[in-house]
mmCIF file of C-alpha atoms and ligand atoms in Angstrom:
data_model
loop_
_atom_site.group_PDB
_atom_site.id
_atom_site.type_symbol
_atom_site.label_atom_id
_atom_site.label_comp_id
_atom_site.label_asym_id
_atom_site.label_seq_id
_atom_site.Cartn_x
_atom_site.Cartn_y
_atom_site.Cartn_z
ATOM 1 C CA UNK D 21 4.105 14.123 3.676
ATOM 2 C CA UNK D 22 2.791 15.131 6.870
ATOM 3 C CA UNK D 23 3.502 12.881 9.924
ATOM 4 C CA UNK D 24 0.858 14.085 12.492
ATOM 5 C CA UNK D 25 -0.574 11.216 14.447
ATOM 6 C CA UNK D 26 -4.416 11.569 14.463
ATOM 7 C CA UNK D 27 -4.181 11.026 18.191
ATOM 8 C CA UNK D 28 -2.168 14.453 18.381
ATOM 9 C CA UNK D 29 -3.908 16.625 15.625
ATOM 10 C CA UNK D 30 -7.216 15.408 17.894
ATOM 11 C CA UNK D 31 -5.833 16.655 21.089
ATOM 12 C CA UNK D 32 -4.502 19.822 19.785
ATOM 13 C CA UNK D 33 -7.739 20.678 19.099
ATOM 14 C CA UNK D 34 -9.527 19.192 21.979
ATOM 15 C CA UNK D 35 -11.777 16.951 19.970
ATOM 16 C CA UNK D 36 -12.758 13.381 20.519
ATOM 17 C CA UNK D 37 -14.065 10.563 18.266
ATOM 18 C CA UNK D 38 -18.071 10.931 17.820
ATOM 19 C CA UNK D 39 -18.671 6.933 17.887
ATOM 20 C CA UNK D 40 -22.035 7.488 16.275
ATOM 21 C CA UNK D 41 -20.080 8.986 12.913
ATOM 22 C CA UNK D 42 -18.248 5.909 13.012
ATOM 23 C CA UNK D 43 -15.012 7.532 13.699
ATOM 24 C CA UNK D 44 -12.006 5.395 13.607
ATOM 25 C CA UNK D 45 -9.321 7.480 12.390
ATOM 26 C CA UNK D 46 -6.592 5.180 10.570
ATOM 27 C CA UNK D 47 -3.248 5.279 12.998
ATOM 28 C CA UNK D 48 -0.786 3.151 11.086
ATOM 29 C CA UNK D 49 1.869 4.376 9.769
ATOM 30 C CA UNK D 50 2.154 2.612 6.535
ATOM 31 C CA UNK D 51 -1.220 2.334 5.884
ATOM 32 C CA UNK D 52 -2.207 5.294 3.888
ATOM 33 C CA UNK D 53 0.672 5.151 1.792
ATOM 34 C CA UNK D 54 -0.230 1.179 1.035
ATOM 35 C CA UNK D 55 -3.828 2.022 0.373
ATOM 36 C CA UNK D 56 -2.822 4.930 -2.129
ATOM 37 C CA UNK D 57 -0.148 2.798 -3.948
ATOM 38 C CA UNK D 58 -3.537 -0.141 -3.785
ATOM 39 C CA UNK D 59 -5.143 2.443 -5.704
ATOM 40 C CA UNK D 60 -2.679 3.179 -8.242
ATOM 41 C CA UNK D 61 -3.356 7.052 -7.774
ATOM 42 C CA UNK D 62 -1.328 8.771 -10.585
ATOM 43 C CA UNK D 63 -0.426 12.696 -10.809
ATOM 44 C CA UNK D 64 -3.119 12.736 -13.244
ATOM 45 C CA UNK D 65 -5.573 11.588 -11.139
ATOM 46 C CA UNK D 66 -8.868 13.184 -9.462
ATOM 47 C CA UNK D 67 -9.554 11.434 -6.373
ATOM 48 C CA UNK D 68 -12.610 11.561 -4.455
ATOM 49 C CA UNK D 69 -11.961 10.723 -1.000
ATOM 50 C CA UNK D 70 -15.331 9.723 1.744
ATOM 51 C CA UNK D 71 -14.341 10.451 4.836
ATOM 52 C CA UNK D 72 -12.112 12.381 5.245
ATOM 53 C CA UNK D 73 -11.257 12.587 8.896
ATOM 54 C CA UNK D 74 -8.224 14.007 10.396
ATOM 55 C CA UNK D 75 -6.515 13.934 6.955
ATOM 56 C CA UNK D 76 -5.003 10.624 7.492
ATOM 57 C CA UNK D 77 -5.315 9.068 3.963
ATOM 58 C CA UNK D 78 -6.005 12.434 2.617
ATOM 59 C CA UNK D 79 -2.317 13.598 3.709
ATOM 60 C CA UNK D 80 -1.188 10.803 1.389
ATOM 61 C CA UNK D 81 -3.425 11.007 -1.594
ATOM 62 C CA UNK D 82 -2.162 14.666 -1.843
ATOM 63 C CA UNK D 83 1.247 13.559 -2.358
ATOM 64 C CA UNK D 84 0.552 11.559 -5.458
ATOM 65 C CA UNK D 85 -2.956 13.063 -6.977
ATOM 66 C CA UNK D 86 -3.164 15.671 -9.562
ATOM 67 C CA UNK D 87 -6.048 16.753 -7.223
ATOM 68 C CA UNK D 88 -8.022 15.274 -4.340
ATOM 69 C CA UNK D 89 -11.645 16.072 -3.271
ATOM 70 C CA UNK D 90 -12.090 15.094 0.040
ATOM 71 C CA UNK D 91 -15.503 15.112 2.102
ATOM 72 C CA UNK D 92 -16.356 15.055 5.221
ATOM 73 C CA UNK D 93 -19.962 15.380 7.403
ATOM 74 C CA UNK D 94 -18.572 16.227 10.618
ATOM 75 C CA UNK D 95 -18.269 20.225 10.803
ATOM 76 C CA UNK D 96 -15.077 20.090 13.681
ATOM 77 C CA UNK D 97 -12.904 18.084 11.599
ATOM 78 C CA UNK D 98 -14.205 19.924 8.736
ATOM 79 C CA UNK D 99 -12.594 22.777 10.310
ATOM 80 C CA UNK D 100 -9.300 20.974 11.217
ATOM 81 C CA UNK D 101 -9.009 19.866 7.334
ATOM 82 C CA UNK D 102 -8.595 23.310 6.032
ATOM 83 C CA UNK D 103 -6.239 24.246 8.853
ATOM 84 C CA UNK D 104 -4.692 21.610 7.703
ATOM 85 C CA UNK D 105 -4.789 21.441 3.774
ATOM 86 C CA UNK D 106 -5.572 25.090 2.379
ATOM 87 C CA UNK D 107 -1.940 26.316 2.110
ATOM 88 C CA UNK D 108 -2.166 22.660 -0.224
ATOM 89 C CA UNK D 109 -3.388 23.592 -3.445
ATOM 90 C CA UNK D 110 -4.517 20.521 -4.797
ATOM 91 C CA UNK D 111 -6.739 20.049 -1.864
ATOM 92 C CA UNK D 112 -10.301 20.706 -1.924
ATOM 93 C CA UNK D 113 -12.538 20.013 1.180
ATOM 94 C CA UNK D 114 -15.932 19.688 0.818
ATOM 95 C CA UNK D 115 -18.482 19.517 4.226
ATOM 96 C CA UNK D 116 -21.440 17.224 3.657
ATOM 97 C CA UNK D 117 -22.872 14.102 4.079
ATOM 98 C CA UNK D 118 -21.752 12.008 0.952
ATOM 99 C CA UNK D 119 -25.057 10.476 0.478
ATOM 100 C CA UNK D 120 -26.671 13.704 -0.379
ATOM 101 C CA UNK D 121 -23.856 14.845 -2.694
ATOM 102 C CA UNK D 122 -23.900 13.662 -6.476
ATOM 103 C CA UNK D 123 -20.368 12.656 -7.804
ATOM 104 C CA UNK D 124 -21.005 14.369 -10.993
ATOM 105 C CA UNK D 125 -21.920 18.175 -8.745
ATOM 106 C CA UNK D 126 -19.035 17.315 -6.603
ATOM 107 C CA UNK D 127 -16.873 16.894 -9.876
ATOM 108 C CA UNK D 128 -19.122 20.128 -11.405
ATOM 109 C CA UNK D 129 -19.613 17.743 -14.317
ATOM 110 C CA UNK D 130 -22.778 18.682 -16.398
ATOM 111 C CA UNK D 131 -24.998 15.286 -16.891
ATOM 112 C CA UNK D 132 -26.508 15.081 -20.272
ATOM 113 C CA UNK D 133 -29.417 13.826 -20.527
ATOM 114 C CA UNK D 134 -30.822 10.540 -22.089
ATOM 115 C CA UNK D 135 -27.447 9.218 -22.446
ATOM 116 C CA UNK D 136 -26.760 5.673 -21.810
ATOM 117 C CA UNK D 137 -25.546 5.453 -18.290
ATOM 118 C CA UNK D 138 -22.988 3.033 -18.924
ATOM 119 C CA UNK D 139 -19.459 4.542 -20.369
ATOM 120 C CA UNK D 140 -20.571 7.769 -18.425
ATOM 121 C CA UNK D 141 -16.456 7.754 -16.996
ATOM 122 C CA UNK D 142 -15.650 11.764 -17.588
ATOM 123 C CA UNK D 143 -13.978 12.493 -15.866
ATOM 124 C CA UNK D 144 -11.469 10.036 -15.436
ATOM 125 C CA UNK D 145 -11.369 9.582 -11.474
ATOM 126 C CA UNK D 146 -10.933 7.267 -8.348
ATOM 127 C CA UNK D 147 -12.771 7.423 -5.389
ATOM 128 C CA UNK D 148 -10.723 6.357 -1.891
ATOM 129 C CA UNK D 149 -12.596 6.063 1.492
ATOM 130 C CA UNK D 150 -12.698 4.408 4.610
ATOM 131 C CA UNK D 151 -15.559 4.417 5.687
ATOM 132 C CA UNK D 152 -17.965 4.258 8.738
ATOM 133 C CA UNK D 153 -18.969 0.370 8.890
ATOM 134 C CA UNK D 154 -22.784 1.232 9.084
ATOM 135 C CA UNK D 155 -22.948 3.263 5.886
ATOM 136 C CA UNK D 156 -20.118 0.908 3.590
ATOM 137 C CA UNK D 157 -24.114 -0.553 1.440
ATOM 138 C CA UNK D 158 -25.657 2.944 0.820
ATOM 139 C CA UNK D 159 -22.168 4.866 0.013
ATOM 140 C CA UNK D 160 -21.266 1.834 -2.382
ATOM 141 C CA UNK D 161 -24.468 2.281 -4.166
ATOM 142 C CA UNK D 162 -24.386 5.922 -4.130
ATOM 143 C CA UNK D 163 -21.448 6.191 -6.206
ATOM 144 C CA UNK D 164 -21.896 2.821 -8.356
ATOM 145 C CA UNK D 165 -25.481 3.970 -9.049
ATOM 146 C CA UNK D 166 -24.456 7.433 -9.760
ATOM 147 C CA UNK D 167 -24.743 9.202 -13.334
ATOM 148 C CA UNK D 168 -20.621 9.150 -13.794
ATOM 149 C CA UNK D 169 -18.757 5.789 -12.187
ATOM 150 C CA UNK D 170 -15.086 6.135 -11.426
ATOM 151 C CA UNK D 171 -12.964 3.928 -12.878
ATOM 152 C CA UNK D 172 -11.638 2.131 -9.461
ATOM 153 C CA UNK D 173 -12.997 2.192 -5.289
ATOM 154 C CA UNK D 174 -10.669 1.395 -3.193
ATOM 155 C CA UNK D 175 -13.017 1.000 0.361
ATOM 156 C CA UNK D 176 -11.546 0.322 3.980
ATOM 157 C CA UNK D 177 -14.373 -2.180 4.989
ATOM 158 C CA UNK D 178 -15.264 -4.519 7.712
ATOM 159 C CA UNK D 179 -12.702 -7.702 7.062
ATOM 160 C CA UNK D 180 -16.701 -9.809 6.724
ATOM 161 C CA UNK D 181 -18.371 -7.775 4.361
ATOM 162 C CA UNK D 182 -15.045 -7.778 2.385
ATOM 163 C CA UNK D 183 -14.835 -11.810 1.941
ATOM 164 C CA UNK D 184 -18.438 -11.366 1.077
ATOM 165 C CA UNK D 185 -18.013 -8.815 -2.138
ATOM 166 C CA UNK D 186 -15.563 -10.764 -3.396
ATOM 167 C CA UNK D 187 -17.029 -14.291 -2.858
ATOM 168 C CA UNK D 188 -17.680 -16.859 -5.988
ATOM 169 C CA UNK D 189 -20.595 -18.727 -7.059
ATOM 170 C CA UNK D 190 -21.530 -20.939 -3.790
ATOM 171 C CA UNK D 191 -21.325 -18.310 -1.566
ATOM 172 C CA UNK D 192 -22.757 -14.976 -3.529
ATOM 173 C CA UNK D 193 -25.602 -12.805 -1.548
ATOM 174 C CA UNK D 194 -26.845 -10.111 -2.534
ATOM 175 C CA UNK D 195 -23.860 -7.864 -1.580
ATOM 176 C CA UNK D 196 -21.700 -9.861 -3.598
ATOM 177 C CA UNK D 197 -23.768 -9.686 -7.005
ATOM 178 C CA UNK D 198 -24.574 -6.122 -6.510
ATOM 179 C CA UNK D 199 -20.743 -4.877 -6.481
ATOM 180 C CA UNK D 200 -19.884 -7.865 -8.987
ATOM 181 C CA UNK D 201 -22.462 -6.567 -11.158
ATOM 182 C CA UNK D 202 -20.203 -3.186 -11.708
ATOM 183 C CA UNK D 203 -16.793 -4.477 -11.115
ATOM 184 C CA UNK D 204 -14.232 -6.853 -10.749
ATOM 185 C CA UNK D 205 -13.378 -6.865 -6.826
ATOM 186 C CA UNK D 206 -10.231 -7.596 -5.240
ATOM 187 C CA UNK D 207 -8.746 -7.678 -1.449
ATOM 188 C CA UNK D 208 -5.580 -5.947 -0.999
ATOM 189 C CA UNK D 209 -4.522 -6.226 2.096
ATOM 190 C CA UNK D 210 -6.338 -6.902 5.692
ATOM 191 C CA UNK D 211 -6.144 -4.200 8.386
ATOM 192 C CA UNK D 212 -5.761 -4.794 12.215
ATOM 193 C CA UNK D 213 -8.204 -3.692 14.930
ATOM 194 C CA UNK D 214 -5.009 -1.435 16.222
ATOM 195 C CA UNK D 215 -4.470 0.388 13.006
ATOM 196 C CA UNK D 216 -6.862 2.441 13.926
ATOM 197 C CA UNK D 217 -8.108 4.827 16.760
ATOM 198 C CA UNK D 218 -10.455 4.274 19.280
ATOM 199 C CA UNK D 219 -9.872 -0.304 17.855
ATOM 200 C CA UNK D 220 -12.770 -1.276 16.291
ATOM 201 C CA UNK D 221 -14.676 -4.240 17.615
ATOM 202 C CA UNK D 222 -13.836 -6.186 14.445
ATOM 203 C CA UNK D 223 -10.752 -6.404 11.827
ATOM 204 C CA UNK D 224 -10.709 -4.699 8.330
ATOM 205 C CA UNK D 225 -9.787 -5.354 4.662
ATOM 206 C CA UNK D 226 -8.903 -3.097 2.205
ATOM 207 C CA UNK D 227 -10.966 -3.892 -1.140
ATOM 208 C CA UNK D 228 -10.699 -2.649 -4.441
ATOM 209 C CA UNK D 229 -13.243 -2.410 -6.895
ATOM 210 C CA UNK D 230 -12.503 -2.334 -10.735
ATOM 211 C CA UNK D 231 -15.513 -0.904 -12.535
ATOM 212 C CA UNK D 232 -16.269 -2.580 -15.760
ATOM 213 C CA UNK D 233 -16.685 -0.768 -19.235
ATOM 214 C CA UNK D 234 -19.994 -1.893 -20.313
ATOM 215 C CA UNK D 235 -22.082 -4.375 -17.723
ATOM 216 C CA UNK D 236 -21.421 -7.829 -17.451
ATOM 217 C CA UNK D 237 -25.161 -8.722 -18.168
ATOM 218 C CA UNK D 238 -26.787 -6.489 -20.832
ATOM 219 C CA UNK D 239 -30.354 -5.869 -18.763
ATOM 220 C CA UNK D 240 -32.736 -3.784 -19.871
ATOM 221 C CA UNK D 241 -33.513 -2.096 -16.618
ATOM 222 C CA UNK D 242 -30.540 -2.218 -13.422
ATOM 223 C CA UNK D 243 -33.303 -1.825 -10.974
ATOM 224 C CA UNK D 244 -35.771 -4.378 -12.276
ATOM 225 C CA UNK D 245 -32.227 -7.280 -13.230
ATOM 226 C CA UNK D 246 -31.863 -6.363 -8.745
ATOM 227 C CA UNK D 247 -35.350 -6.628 -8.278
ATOM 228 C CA UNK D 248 -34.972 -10.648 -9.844
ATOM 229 C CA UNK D 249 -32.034 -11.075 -7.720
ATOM 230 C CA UNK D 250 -33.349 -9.656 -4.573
ATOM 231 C CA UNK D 251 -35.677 -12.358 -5.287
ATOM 232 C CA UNK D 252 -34.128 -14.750 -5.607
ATOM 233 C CA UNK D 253 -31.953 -14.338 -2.143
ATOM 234 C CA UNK D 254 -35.391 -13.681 -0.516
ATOM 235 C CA UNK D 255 -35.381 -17.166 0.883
ATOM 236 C CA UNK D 256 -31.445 -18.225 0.205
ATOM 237 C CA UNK D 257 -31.459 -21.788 1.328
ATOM 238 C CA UNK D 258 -34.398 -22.290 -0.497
ATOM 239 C CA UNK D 259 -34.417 -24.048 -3.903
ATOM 240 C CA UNK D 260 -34.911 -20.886 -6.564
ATOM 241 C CA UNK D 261 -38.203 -21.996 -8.075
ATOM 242 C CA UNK D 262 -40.294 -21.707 -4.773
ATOM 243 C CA UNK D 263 -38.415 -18.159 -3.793
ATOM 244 C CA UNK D 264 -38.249 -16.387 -7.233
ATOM 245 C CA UNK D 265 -42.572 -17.867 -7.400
ATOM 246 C CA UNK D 266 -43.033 -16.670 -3.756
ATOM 247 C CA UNK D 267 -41.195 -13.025 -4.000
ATOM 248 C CA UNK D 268 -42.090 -12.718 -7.612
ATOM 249 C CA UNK D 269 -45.679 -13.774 -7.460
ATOM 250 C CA UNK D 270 -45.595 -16.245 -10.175
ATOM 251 C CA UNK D 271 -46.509 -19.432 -10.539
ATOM 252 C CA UNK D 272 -43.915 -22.069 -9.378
ATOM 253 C CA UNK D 273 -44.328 -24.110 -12.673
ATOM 254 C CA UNK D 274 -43.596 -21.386 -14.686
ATOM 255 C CA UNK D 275 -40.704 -20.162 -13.198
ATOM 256 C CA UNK D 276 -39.145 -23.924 -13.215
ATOM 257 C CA UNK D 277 -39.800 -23.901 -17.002
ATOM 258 C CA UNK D 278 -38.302 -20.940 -17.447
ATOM 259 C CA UNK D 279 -35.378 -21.408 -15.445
ATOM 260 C CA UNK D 280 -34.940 -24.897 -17.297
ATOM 261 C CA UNK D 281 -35.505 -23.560 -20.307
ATOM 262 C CA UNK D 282 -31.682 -21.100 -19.968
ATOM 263 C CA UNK D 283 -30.233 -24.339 -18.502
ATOM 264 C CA UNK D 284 -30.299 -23.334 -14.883
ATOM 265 C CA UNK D 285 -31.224 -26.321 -12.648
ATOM 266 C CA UNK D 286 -34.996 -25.213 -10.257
ATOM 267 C CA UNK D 287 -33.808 -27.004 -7.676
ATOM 268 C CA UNK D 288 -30.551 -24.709 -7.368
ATOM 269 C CA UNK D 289 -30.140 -21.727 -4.756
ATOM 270 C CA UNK D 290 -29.619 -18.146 -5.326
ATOM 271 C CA UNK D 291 -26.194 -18.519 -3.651
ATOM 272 C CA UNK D 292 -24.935 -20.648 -6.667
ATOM 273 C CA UNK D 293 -25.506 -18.192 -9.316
ATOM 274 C CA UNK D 294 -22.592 -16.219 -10.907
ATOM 275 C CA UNK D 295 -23.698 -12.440 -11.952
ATOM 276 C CA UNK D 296 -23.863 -13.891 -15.648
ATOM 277 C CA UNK D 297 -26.316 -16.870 -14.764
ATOM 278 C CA UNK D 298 -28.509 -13.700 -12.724
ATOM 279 C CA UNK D 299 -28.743 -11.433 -16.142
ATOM 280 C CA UNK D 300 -29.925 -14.832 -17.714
ATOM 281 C CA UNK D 301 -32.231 -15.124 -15.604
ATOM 282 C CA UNK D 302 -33.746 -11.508 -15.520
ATOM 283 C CA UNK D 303 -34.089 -12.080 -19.453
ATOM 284 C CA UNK D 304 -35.996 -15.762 -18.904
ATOM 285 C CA UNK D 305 -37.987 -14.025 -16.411
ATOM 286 C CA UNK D 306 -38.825 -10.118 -17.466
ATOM 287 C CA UNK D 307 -41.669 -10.952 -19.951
ATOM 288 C CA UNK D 308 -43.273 -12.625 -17.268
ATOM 289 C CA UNK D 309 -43.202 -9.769 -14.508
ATOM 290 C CA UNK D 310 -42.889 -6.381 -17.290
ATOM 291 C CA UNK D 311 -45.914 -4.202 -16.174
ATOM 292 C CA UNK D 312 -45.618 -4.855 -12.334
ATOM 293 C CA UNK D 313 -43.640 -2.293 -10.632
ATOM 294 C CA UNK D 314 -40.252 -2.126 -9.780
ATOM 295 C CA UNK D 315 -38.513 -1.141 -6.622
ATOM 296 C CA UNK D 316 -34.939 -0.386 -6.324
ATOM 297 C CA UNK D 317 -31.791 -2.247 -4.205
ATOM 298 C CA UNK D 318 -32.149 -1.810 -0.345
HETATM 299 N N1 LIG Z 424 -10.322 8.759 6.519
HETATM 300 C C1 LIG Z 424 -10.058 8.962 7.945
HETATM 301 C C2 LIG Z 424 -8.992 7.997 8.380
HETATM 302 O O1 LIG Z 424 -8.751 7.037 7.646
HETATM 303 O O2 LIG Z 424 -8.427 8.197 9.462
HETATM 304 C C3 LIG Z 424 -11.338 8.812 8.799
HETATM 305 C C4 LIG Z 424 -12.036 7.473 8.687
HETATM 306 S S1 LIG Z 424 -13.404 7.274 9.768
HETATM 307 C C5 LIG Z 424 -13.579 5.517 9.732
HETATM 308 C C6 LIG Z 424 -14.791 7.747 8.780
HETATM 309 C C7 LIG Z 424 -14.986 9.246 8.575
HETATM 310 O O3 LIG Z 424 -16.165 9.435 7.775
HETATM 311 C C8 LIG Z 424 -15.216 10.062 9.836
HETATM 312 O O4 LIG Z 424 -14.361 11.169 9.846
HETATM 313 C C9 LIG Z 424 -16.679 10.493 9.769
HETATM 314 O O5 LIG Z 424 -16.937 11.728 10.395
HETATM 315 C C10 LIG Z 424 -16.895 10.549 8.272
HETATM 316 N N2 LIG Z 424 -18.293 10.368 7.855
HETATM 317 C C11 LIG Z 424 -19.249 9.630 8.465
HETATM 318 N N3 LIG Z 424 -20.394 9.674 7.780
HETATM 319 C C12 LIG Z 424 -20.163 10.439 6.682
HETATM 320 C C13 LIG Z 424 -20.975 10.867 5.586
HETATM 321 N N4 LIG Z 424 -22.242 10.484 5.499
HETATM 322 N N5 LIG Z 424 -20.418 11.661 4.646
HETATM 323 C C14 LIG Z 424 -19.127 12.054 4.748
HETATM 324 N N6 LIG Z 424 -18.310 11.687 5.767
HETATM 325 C C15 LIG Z 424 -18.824 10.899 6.722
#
């Protein structure tokens, strides 16, 4: 595997981190090897990697993927990759900004149409990133929402928002349900501010993110089950009858009935819901809102 500290390959080519890409290049030495293992990347295995720097991680995945797509937005180290990885055939990097690149082009996997958008898995494949702090929401729900899931994420992420994806009923947000909602997260391991370079300003935690088979909650519509919860963590130390009335528009009466009526105290807060008790409560609720219109997660 190759052994080039980031802080060298950078030099070399006279570059520096660009702080507003969120550039902390991963400078442990063990790390990308842990993270890869974290991910249980097989020689079968596509991997998708966000991010891709220097090459860091994507040094490591290449040793133990079938094949590795890895993307990156900024056009220098774009340049640096294929110095890099070219003469490495199961390398292929990709410049662009993530957000504007479909998993299923990147994987040049035709989408059928009017197919149920769970179960959508072909092909088989893993995504690995570390990624800037500032984009960890949108990527997430790029590829979650996407027309074909991978079967695990493995995300560097702020050490914070990591406790909060994987936190239990009493402490859910929003975060929390919306990566619960598709998968069964997991901490691997936490991440020092000097494992990487320039230190971040805060410590990091490696999460990994099994995506389920079929949802958790069978909802008719994803965006209108978020719409309820987004709702309902409106106003989170409020009791769930006034915020669900408030950000729903309904009357608080009704919404208490209905909430009693699926066994789910009024008087409770949005933080003390499990994903399960949320799909109940879409179903007690969608009659009541069906016709107004939806907005998706932001
Ligand atoms: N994976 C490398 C490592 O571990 O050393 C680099 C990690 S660094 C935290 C994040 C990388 O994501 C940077 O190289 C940055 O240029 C890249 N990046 C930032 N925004 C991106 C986007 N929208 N799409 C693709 N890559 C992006």
């Amino acid at each position: 595997m190759r052994t080039d500290d980031p802080r060298h390959i950078l030099q070399r080519y006279g570059l520096s981190p660009r702080r507003s890409l969120g550039q902390n290049f991963l400078v442990d030495v063990s790390a990308p090897a842990r993270i890869v293992a974290g991910a249980g990347v097989e020689s079968a295995d596509l991997v998708l990697e966000i991010g891709a720097g220097v090459g860091a991680l994507t040094a490591a995945l290449a040793e133990k993927a079938g094949r590795v797509l890895a993307v990156e937005t900024d056009p220098h180290l774009v340049d640096v990759l294929h110095d890099e990885f070219d003469s490495q055939s199961n390398v292929t990097i990709i410049h662009g900004d993530i957000l504007s690149l479909a998993p299923h082009e990147l994987l040049e996997v035709p989408v059928p149409q009017g197919q149920p958008l769970w179960g959508r898995r072909l092909p088989h494949y893993r995504v690995v990133a570390n990624l800037p702090y500032y984009i960890t929401g949108a990527v997430m729900r790029h590829i979650l929402e996407s027309e074909i899931r991978p079967v695990c994420m493995v995300v560097t992420v702020q050490k914070e928002v990591a406790l909060r994806m994987v936190a239990e009923p009493g402490d859910m947000s929003l975060l929390a349900v919306s990566v619960q909602f598709y998968g069964q997260p997991r901490i691997l391991f936490r991440l020092k501010r000097g494992a990487f370079f320039p230190a971040p300003a805060v410590e990091s935690a490696v999460v990994r993110l099994d995506l389920f088979d079929t949802p958790p909650v069978e909802v008719a519509s994803i965006t209108e089950f978020f719409r309820v919860v987004k709702a309902g963590f409106a106003q989170r130390r409020k009791q769930l009858r006034n915020t669900l009335a408030n950000a729903l528009r309904l009357p608080g009466d009704t919404v208490a009935d209905a909430l009693s009526n699926i066994g789910i105290a009024p008087t409770r807060r949005a933080e003390t819901l499990s994903v399960t008790e949320w799909g109940s409560v879409y179903i007690a609720l969608s009659p009541l809102i069906a016709g107004s219109e939806g907005r998706r997660l932001d």
